CSV table of C-alpha atoms in Angstrom, one decimal:
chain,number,residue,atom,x,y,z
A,73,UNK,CA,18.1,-5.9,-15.6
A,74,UNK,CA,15.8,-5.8,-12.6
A,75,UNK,CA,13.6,-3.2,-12.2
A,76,UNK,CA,14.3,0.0,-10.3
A,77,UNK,CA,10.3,1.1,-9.4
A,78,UNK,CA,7.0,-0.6,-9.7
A,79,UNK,CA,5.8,1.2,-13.0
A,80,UNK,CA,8.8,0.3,-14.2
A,81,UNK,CA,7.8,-3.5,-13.3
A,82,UNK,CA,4.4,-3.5,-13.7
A,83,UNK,CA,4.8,-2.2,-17.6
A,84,UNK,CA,2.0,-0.9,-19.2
A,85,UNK,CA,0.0,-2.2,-16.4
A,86,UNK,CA,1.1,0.1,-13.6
A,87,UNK,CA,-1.7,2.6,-14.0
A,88,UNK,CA,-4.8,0.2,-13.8
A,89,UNK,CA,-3.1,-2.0,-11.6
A,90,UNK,CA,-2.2,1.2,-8.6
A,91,UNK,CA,-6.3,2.3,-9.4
A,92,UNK,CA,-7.3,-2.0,-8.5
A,93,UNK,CA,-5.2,-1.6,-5.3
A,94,UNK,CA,-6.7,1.6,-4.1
A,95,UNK,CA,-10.1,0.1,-4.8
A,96,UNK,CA,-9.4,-3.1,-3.6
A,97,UNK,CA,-7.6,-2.0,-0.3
A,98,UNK,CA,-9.9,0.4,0.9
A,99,UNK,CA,-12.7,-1.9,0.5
A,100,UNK,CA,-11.0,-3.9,2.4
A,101,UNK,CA,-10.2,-2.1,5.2
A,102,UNK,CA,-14.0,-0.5,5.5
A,103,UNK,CA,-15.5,-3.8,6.1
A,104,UNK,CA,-12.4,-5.0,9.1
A,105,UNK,CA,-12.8,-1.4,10.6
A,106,UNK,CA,-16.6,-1.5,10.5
A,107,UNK,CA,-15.8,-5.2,11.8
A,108,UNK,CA,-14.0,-3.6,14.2
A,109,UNK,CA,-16.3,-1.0,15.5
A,110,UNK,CA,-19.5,-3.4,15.7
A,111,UNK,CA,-17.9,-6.1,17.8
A,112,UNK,CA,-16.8,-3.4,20.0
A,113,UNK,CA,-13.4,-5.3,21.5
A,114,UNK,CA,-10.4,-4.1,22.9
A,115,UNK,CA,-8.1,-5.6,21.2
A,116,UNK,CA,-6.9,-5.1,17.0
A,117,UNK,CA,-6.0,-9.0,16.6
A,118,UNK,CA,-9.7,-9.3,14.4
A,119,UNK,CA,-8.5,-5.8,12.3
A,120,UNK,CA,-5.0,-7.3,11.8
A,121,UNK,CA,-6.5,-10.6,10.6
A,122,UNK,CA,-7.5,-8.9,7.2
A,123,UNK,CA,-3.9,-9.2,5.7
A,124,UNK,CA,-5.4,-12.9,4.3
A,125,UNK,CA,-8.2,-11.0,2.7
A,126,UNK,CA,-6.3,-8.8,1.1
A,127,UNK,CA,-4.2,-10.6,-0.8
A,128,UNK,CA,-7.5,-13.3,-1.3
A,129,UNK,CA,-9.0,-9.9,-2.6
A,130,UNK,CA,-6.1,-8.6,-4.9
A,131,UNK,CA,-5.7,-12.3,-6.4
A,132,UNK,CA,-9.0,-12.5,-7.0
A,133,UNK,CA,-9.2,-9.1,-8.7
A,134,UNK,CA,-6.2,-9.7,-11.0
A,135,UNK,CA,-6.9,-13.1,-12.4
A,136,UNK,CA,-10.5,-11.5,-12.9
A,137,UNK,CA,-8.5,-9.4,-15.9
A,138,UNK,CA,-6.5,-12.5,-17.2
A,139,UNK,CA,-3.4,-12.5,-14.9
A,140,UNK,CA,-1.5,-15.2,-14.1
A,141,UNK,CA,-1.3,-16.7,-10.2
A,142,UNK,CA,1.3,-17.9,-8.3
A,143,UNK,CA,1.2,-20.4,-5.2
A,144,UNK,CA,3.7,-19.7,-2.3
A,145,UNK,CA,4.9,-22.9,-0.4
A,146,UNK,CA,4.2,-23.7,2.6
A,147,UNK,CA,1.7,-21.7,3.6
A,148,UNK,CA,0.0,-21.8,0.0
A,149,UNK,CA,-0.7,-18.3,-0.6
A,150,UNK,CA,-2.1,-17.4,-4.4
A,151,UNK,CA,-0.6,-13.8,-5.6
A,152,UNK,CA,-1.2,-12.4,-8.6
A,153,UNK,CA,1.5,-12.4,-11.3
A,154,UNK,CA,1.3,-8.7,-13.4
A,155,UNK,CA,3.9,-8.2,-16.5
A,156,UNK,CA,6.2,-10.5,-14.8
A,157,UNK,CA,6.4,-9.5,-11.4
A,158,UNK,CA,5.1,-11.1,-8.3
A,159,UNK,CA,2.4,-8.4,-6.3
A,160,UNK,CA,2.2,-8.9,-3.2
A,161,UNK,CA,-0.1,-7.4,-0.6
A,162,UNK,CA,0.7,-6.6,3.0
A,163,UNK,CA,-0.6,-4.9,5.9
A,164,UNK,CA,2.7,-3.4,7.4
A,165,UNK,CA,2.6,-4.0,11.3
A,166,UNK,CA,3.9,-1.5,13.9
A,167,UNK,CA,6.8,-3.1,14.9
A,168,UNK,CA,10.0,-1.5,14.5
A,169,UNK,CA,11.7,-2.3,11.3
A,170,UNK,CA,8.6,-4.5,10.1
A,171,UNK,CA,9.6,-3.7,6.3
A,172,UNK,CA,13.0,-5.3,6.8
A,173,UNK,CA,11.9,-8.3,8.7
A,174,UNK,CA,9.1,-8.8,5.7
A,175,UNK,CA,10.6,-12.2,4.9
A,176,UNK,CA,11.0,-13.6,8.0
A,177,UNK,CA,8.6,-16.0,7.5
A,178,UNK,CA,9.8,-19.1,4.9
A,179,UNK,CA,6.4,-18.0,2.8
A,180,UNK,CA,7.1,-14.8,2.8
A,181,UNK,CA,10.9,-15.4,2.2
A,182,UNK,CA,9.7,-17.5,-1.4
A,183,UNK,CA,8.5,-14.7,-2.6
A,184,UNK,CA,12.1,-13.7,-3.5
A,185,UNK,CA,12.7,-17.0,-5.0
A,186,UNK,CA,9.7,-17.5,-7.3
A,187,UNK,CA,10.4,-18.3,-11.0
A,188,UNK,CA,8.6,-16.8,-13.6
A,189,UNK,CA,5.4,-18.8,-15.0
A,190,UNK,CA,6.0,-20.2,-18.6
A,191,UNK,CA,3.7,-17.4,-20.3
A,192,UNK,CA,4.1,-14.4,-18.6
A,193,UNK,CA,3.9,-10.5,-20.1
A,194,UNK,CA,1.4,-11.1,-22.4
A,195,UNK,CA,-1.3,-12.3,-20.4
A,196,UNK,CA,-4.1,-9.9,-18.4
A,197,UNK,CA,-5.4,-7.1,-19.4
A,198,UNK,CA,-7.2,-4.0,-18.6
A,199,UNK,CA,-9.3,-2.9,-21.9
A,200,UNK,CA,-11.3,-0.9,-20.3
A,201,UNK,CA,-8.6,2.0,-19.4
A,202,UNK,CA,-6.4,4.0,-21.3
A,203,UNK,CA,-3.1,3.9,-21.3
A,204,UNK,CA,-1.0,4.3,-18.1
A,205,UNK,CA,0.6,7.5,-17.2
A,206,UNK,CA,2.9,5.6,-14.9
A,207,UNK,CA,4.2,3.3,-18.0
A,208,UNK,CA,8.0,3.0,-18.8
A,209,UNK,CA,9.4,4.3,-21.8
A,210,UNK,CA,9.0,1.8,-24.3
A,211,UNK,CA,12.6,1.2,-24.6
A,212,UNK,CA,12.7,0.8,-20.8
A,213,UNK,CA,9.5,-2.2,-21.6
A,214,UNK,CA,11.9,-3.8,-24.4
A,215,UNK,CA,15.0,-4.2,-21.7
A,216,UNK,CA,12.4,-5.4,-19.6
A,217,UNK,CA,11.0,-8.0,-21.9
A,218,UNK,CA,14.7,-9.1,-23.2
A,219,UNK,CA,16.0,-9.9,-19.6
A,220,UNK,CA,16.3,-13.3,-19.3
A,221,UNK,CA,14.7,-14.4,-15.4
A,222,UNK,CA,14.9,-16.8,-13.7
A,223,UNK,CA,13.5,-15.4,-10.3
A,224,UNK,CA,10.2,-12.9,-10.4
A,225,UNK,CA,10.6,-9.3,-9.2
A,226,UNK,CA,8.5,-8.6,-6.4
A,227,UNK,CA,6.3,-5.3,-6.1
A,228,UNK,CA,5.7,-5.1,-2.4
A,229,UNK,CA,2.2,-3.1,-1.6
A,230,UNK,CA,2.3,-1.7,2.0
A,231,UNK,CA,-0.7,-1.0,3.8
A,232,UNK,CA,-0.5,1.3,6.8
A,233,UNK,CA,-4.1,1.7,9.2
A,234,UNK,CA,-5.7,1.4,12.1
A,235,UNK,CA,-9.4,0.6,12.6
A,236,UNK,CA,-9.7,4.2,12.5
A,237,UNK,CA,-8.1,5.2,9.6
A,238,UNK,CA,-6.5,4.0,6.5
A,239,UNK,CA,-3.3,5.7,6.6
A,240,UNK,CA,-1.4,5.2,3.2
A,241,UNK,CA,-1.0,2.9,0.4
A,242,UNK,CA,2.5,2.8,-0.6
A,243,UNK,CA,4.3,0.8,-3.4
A,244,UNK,CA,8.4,-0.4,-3.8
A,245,UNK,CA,10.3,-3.0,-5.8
A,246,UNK,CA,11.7,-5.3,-3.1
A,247,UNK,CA,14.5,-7.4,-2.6
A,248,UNK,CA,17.0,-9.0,-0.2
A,249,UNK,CA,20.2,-8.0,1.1
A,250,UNK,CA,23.5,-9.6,2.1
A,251,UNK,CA,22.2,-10.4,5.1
A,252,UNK,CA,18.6,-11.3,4.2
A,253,UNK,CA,16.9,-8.3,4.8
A,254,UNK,CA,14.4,-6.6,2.9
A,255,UNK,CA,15.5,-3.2,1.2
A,256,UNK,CA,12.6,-1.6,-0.7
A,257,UNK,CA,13.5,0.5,-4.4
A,258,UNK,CA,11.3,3.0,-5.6
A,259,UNK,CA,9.2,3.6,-2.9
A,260,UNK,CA,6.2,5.4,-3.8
A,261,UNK,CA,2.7,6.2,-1.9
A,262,UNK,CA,-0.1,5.5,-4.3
A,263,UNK,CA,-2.9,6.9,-2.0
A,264,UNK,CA,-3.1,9.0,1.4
A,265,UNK,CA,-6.2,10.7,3.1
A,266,UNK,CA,-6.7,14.1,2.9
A,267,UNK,CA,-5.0,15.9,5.2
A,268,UNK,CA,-8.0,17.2,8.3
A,269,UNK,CA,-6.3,20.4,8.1
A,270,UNK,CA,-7.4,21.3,4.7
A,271,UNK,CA,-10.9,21.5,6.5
A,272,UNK,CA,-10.4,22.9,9.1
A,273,UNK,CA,-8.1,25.3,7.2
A,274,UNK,CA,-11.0,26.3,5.0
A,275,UNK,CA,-13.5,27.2,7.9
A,276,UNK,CA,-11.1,30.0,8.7
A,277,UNK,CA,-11.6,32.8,7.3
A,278,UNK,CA,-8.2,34.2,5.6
A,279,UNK,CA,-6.4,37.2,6.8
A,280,UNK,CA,-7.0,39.0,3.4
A,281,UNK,CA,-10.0,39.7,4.0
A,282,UNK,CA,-12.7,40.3,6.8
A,283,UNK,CA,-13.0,42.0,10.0
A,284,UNK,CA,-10.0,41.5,12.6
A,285,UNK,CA,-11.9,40.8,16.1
A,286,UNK,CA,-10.0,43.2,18.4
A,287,UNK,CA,-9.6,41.4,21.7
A,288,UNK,CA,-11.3,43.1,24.6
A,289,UNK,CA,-8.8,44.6,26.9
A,290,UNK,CA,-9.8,45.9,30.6
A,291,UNK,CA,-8.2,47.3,33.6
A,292,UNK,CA,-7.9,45.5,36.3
A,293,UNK,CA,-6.7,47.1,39.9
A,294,UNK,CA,-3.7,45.8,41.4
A,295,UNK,CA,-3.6,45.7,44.9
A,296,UNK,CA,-0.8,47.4,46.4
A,297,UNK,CA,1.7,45.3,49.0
A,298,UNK,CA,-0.1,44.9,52.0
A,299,UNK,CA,0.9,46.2,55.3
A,300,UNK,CA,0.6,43.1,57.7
């Protein structure tokens, strides 16, 4: 049975693993927009460049807990391998139907393809944090653990920003359709900015209470039709 949604993928994992994305993300994307700002160019190709980093910087964090790695062929990308499941990191671009074209790339398109490593689910580990709120019911984990794979699910990790804001963090099970496009399940946003209107919201003082400011109101003369 292939999962549905990434906690349902990711296992008892799910919690830690969405907190070591936020982390490692926004890191991320401090250092290319401060990049950004100090070199002062015109042009985003430096900012865009980071998608290596990030998923240098996500491998690196999950085989730091004990997680297996996987190599993509050809362009020999490492990803981290969590409960089973391929995670893979990606900046999403602002091209019209980016998501879809995901694997339009043959590295990209293995990711879909990758078998599962001989010891999987029982390595990695976060022993540091309490249970996730975000893991399956255990009978969910056990229908997980019986299905017999012979391709890895892939949790896709989208990263929307500019260099002057990280927009959202979002999370999906993907996979491929008849026609080789991506389709995403269980799309979920795993961090957003605060929204600028709560502040400014909270400067204002609320109608509840307070002094209404009358506006000031004054005659004016109105000149009548003139005679020329």
């Amino acid at each position: 049975m292939a999962p549905t949604s990434p906690a349902g993928a990711l296992g008892p994992h799910a919690g830690a693993v969405r907190d070591l994305l936020v982390d490692v993300v926004r890191t991320r994307h401090d250092l290319a927009a401060e990049a950004h700002h100090v070199s002062k160019t015109r042009y985003g190709n430096g900012f865009g460049a980071q998608w290596r980093d990030l998923l240098d910087d996500v491998h690196e964090a999950l085989t730091g807990h004990g997680f297996p790695s996987h190599k993509l062929t050809p362009g020999g990308y490492k990803v981290g391998v969590v409960n089973g499941c391929l995670l893979y990191v990606w900046r999403v671009s602002d091209a019209p139907d980016a998501v879809k074209h995901f694997a339009s790339s043959p590295t990209r398109l293995n990711c879909f393809d990758a078998p599962p490593p001989e010891q999987m689910l029982w390595e990695g580990d976060f022993p540091d944090t309490e249970a996730s709120e975000l893991a399956p019911e255990p009978a969910e984990t056990a229908t997980l653990v019986a299905a017999v794979r012979e391709k890895m699910p892939v949790v896709l990790v989208l990263v929307r920003s500019t260099p002057r804001q990280l927009q959202a963090i979002q999370w999906a099970v993907a996979g491929l359709d008849g026609t080789g496009l991506v389709e995403l399940h269980g799309l979920e946003s795993i961090w957003e900015p605060e929204a600028a209107s709560i502040d400014v919201a909270s400067d204002v003082e609320p109608f509840d209470s307070g002094a209404p400011v009358v506006p000031v109101v004054e005659v004016v003369a109105q000149e009548g039709p003139s005679d020329a």
